[in-house]
Coordinates of C-alpha atoms in Angstrom, one line a residue:
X1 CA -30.9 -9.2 -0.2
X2 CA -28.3 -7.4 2.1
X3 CA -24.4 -7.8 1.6
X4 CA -24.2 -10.3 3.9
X5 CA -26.3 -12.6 2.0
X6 CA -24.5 -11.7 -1.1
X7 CA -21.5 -12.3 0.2
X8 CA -22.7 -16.0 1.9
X9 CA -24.0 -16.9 -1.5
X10 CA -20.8 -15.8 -3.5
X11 CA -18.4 -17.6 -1.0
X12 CA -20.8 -20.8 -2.0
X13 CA -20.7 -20.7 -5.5
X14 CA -16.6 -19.6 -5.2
X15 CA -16.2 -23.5 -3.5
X16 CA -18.5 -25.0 -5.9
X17 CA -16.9 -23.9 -8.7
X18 CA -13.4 -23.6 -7.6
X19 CA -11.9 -27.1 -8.5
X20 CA -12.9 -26.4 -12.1
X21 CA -11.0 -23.0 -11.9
X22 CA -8.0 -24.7 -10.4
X23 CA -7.7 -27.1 -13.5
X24 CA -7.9 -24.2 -15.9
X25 CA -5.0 -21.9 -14.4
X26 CA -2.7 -24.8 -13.9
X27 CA -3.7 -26.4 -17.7
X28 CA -3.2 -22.9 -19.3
X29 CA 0.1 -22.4 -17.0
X30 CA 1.9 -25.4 -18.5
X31 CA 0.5 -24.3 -22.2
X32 CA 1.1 -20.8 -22.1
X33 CA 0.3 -19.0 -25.7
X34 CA 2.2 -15.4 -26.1
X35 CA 0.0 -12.0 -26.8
X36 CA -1.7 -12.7 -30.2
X37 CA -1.4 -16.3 -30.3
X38 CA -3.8 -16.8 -27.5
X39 CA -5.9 -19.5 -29.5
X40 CA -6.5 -22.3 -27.7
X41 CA -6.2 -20.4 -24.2
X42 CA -9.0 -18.4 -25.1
X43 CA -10.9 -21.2 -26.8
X44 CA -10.5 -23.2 -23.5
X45 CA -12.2 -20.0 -21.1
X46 CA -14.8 -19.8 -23.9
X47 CA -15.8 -23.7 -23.2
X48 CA -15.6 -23.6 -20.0
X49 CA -18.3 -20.2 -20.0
X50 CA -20.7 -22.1 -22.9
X51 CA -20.9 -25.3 -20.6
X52 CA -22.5 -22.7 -17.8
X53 CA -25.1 -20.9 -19.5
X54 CA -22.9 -18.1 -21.0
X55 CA -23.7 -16.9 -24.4
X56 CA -20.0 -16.2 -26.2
X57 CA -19.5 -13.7 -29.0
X58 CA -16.2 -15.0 -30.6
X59 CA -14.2 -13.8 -31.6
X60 CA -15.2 -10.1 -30.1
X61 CA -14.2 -6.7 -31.0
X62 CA -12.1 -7.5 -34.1
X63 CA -9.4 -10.0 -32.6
X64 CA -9.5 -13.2 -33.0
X65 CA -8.9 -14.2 -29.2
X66 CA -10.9 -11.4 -27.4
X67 CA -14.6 -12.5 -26.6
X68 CA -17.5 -11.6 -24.6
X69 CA -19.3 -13.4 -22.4
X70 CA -23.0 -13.2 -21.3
X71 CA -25.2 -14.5 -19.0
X72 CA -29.0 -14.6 -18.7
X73 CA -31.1 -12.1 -20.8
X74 CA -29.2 -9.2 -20.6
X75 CA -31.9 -6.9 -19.8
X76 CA -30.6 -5.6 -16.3
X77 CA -30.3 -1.6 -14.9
X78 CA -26.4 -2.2 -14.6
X79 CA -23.8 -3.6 -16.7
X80 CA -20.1 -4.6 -14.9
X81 CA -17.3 -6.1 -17.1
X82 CA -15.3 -8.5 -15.4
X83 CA -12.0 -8.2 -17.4
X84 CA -10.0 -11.5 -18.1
X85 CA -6.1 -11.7 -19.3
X86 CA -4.6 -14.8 -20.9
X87 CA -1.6 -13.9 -22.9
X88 CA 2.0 -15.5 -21.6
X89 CA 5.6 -13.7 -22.3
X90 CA 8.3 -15.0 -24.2
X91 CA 10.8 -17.5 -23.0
X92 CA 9.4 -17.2 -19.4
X93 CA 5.7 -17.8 -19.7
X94 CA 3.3 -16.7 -16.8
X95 CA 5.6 -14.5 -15.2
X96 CA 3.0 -11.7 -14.9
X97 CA 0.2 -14.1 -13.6
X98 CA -2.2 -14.1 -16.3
X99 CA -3.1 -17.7 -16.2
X100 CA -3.9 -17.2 -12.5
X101 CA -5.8 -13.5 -13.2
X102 CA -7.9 -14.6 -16.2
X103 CA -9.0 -18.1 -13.6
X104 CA -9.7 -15.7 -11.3
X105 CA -11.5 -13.5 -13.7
X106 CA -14.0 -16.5 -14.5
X107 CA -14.6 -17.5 -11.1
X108 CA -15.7 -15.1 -10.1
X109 CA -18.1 -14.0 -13.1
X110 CA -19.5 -17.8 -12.2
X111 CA -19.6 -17.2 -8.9
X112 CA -21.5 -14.1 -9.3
X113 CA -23.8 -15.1 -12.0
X114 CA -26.9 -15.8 -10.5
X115 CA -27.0 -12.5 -8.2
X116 CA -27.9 -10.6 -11.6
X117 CA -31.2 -10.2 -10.9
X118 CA -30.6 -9.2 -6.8
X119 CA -28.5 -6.4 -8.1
X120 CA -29.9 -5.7 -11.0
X121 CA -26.9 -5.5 -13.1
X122 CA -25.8 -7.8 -16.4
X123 CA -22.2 -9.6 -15.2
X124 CA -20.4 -9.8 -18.4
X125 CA -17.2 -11.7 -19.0
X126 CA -15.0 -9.9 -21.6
X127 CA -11.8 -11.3 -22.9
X128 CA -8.8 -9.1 -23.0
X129 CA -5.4 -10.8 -24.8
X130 CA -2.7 -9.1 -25.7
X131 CA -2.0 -7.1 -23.0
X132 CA 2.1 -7.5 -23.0
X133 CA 2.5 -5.9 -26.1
X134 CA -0.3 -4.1 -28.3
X135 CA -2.7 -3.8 -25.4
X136 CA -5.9 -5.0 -26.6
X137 CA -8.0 -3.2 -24.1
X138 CA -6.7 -0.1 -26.0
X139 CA -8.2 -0.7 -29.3
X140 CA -11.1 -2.4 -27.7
X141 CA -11.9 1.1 -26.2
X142 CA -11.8 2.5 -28.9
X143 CA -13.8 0.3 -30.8
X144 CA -16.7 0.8 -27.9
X145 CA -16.4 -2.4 -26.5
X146 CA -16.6 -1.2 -22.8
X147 CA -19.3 1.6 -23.6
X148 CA -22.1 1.6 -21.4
X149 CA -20.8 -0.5 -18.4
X150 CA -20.9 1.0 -15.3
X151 CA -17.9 -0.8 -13.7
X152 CA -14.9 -2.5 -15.2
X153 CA -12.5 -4.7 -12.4
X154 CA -9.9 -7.7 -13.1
X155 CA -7.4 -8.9 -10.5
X156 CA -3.5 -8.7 -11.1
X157 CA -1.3 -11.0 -9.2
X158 CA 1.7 -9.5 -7.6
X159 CA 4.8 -9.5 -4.7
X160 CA 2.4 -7.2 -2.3
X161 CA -1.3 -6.8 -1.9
X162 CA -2.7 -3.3 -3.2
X163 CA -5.9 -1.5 -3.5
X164 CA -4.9 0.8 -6.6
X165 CA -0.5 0.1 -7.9
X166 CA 0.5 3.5 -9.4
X167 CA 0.5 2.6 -13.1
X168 CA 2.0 5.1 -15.6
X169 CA 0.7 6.4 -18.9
X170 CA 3.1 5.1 -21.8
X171 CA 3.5 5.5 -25.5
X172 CA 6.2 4.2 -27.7
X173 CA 7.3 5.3 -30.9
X174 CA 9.8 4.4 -33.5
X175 CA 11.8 7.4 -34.4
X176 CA 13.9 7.1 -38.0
X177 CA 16.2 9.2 -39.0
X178 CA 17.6 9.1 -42.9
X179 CA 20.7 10.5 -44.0
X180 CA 23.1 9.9 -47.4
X181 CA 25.0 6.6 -47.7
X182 CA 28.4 7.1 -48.6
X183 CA 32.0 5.4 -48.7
X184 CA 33.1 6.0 -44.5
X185 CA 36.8 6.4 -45.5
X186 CA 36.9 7.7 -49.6
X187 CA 34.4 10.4 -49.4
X188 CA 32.8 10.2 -45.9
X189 CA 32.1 14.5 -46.9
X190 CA 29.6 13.1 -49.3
X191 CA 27.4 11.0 -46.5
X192 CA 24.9 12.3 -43.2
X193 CA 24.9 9.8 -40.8
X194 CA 21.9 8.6 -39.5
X195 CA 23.7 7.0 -36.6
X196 CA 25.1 9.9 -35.8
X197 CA 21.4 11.6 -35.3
X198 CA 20.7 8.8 -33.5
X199 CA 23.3 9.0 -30.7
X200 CA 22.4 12.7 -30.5
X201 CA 19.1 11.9 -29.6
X202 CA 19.7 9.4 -26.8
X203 CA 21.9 12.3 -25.4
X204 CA 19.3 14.6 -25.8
X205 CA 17.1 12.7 -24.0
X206 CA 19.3 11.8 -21.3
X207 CA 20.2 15.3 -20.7
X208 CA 16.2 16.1 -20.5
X209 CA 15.7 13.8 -18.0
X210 CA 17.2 16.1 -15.2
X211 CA 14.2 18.9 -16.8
X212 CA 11.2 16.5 -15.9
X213 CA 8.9 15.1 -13.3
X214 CA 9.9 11.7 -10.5
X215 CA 7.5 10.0 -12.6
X216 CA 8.7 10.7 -16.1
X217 CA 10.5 7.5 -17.5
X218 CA 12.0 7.2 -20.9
X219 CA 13.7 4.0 -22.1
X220 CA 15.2 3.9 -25.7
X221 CA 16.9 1.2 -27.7
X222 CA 18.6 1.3 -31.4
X223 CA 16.7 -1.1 -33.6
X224 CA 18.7 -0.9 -36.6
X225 CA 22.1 0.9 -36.8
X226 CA 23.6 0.5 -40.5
X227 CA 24.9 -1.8 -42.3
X228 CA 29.0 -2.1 -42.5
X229 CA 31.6 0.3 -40.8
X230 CA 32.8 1.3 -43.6
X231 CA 29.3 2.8 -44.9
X232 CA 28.0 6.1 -43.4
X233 CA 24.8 4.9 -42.1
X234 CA 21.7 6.0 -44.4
X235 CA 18.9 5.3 -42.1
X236 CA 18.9 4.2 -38.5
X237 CA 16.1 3.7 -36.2
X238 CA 15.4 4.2 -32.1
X239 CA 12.4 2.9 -30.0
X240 CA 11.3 5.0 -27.5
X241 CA 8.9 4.2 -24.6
X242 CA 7.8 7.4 -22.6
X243 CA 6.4 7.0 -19.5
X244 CA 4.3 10.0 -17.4
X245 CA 1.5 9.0 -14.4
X246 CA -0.7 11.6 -16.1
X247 CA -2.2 11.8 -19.3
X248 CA -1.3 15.6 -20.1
X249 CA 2.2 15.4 -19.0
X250 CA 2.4 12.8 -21.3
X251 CA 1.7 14.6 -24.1
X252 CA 4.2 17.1 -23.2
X253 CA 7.2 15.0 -22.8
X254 CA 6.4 13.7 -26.1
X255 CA 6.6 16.9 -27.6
X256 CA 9.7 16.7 -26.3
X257 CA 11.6 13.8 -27.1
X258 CA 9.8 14.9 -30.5
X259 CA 12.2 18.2 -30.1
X260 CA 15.3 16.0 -29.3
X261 CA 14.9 14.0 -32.6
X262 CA 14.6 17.3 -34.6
X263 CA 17.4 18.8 -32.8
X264 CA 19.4 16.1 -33.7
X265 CA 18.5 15.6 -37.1
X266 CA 19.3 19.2 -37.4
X267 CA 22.5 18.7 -36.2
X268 CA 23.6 16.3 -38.6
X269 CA 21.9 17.4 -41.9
X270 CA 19.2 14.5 -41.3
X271 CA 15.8 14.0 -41.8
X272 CA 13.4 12.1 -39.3
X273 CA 9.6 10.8 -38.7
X274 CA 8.1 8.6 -35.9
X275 CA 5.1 6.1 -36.1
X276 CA 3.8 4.7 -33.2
X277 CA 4.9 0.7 -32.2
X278 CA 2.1 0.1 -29.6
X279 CA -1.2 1.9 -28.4
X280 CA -0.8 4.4 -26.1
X281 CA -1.4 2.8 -22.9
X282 CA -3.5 5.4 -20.2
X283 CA -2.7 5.9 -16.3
X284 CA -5.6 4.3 -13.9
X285 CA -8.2 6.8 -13.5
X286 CA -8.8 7.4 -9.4
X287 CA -11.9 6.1 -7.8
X288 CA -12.2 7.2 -4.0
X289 CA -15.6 5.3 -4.0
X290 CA -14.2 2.1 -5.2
X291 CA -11.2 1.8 -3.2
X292 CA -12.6 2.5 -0.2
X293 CA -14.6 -0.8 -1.0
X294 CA -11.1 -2.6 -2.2
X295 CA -10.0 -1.6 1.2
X296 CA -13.2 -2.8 2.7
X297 CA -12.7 -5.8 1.3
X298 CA -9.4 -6.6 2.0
X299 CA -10.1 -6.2 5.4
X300 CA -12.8 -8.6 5.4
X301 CA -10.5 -11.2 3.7
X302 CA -7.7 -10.6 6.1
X303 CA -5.4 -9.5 3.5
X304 CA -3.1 -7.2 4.8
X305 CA -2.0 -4.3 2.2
X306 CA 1.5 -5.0 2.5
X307 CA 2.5 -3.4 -1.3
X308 CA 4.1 0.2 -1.6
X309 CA 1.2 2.3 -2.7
X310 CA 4.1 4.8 -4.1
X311 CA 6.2 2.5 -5.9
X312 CA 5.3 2.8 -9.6
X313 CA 3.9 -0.7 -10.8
X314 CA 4.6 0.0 -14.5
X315 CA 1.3 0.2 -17.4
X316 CA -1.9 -1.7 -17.9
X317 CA -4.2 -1.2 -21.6
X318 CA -6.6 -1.8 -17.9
X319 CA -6.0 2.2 -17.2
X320 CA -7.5 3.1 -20.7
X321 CA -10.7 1.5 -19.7
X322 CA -10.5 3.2 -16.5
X323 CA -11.4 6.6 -18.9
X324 CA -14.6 4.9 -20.4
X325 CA -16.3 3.8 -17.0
X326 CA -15.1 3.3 -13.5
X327 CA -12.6 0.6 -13.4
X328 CA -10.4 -1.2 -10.8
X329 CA -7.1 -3.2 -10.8
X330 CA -6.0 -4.4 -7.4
X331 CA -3.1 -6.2 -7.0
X332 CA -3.3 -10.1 -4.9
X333 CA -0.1 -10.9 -3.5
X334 CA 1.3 -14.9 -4.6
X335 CA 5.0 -14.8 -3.7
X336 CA 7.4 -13.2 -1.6
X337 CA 8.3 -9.7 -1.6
X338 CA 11.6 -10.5 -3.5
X339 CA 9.9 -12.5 -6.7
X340 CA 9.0 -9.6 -8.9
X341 CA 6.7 -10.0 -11.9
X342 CA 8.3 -10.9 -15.0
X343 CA 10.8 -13.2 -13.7
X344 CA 11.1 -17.2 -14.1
X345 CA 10.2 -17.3 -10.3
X346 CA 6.7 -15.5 -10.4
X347 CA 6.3 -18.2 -13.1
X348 CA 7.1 -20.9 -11.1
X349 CA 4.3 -19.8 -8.5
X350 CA 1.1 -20.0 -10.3
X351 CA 0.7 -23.3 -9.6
X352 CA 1.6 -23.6 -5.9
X353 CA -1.2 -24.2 -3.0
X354 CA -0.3 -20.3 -2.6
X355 CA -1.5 -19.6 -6.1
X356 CA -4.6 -21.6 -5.8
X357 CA -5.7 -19.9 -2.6
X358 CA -5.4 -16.9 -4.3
X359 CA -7.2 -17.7 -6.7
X360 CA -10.5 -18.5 -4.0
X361 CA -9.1 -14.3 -2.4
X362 CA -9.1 -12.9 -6.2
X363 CA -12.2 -14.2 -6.9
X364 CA -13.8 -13.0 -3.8
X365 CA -12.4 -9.6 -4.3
X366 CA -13.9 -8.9 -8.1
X367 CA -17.4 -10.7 -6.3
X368 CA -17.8 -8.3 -3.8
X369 CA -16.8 -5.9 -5.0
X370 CA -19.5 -5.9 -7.4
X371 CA -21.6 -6.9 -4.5
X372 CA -20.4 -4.7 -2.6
X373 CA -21.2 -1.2 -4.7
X374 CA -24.2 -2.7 -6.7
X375 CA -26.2 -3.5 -4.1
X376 CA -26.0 0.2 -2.8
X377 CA -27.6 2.9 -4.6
X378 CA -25.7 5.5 -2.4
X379 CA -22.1 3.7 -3.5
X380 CA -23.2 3.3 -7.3
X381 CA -23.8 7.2 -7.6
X382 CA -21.1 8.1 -5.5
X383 CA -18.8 6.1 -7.7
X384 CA -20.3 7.3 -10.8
X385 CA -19.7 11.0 -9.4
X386 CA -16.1 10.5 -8.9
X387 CA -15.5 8.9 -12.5
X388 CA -17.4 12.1 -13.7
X389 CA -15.2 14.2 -11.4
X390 CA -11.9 12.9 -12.2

């Protein structure tokens, strides 16, 4: 069976099973669940795969709301993970889109289903919550959940339409700093301030910031800064997210910041130590093969790649799977160049017609994309070649 075909049938089984889909994003839009409390979301996608044929391992990979979905007997050449988001933000709800991606996500897994055997390649459906905080994925790649696939794509929604959004590498760490409580105004002599090695750290890095790379991002809070005035502060804390768009500059601007705390602890007679707050969230590994089939795509679809391609997008747990097989993270545009994600807006929009068209385009895009490449010996080992490569 030739693309063409492929792509008749998948545009079929999109409208047949699109209604269906449609109830799902808007039900889990008005009863969003935040990253780790994704219960009945999940529960809900997991239902909805059973009553089509899936076989469901859940919960999957040590979380409670992460699963895995399988269809048929699992004995194919290829395996592809279609990866699915659920979780909602705080206060705001869907603001990033997942309701609408992880619909998306199962459409098209359905709608793709029964072209296993013309492309010989298992379509899995693997649940990913808990991407605004911890990043699942992360630990899931750890664990070897997305070992042995050959292809990894989801679909984020977005102001702008884009083949591959610049996401960054991040890591964030809680540095503390511990110093010797004592009266502020009878015997301040006898105290270190912790606060004090705190401030001289966010100066530190501050003044580093005109040492580094465009794409070097460091954002710092205090999470706990004494206790009274009138007590030198004995230990104080600052969370730091450090941002890099490669892996290996990362690792050296954490080194640095590292330097900055022990500078300033130096400074003020302190001691310090970090622990991590989150995984360390990896940049999107580049595909040349892929995209030019994203672009492809698009094309076919009439989408018109209206997104800056150099505007940094932010991070995705999606890029650390990029590192254990070739994966892919387009962007679908569903509002208006001036409703950013994360905003009460974008939330507003994931029920609109817009929203539910895009869901039909997103669904098309992770479909054919599999058709696309796996139906082409050539693409599959070119693709293969440039994970191996990069």
């Amino acid at each position: 069976m030739n693309y063409i075909e492929l792509k008749e049938r998948i545009f079929k089984a999109i409208e047949a099973y699109y209604a269906e889909l449609v109830h799902l994003n808007d039900d889990i839009a008005d009863h969003p669940e935040v990253s780790g409390e994704e219960y009945e979301t999940s529960c809900k996608i997991v239902e909805l795969l059973r009553s089509h044929g899936y076989e469901t391992e859940y919960p999957f990979s040590g979380l409670p709301t992460a699963f895995k979905g399988i269809y048929g007997a699992n004995n194919h050449k290829y395996k592809i993970a279609i990866l699915t988001e659920y979780d909602a933000l705080p206060e705001i709800g869907h603001a990033c889109g997942h309701c609408l991606s992880g619909s998306i996500s199962v459409l098209a897994a359905l709608a793709a289903k029964d072209l296993q055997d013309e492309l010989n390649a298992d379509i899995h459906v693997i649940g990913t919550p808990i991407e605004e905080t911890d990043g699942a994925k992360c630990a899931m790649a750890e664990r070897g959940a997305f070992n042995g696939y050959d292809m990894a794509i989801m679909v984020h929604l977005y102001n702008g339409n884009l083949l591959a959004p610049k996401l960054q590498c991040l890591a964030s760490y809680l540095y503390e700093f511990h110093g010797t409580a004592a009266h502020a105004s009878a015997a301040p002599w006898e105290g270190r301030n912790a606060f004090n090695a705190a401030q001289l750290m966010f100066h530190a890095v501050d003044m580093l910031r005109q040492h580094v790379k465009p794409d070097a991002q460091f954002h710092g809070i205090i999470r706990n800064g004494g206790e009274a005035p009138n007590i030198v502060p004995e230990k104080v804390s600052a969370e730091f997210y450090i941002r890099a768009l490669d892996k290996k500059y990362l690792q050296k601007l954490i080194d640095q910041v590292d330097l900055c705390a022990e500078g300033a602890a130096i400074a003020t007679q302190t001691a310090w130590c970090k622990t991590p707050t989150a995984a360390t969230y990896d940049n999107m590994k580049a595909n040349s093969t892929g995209i030019a089939a994203l672009a492809e795509i698009y094309q076919e679809l009439g989408l018109e790649l209206n997104g800056d391609s150099e505007k940094i997008f932010g991070s995705s747990d999606a890029g650390n799977v990029s590192y254990v097989c070739p994966g892919f993270h387009p962007c679908l545009q569903v509002t208006e160049p001036n409703v950013p994600i994360h905003t009460r807006g974008f939330a507003e929009a994931m029920k609109t017609d817009r929203a539910h068209q895009a869901l039909r385009d997103g669904a098309k895009i992770i479909a054919l994309q599999i058709a696309k490449i796996f139906s082409d010996e050539e693409k599959i080992k070119a693709m293969k070649e440039d994970f191996d490569r990069n």
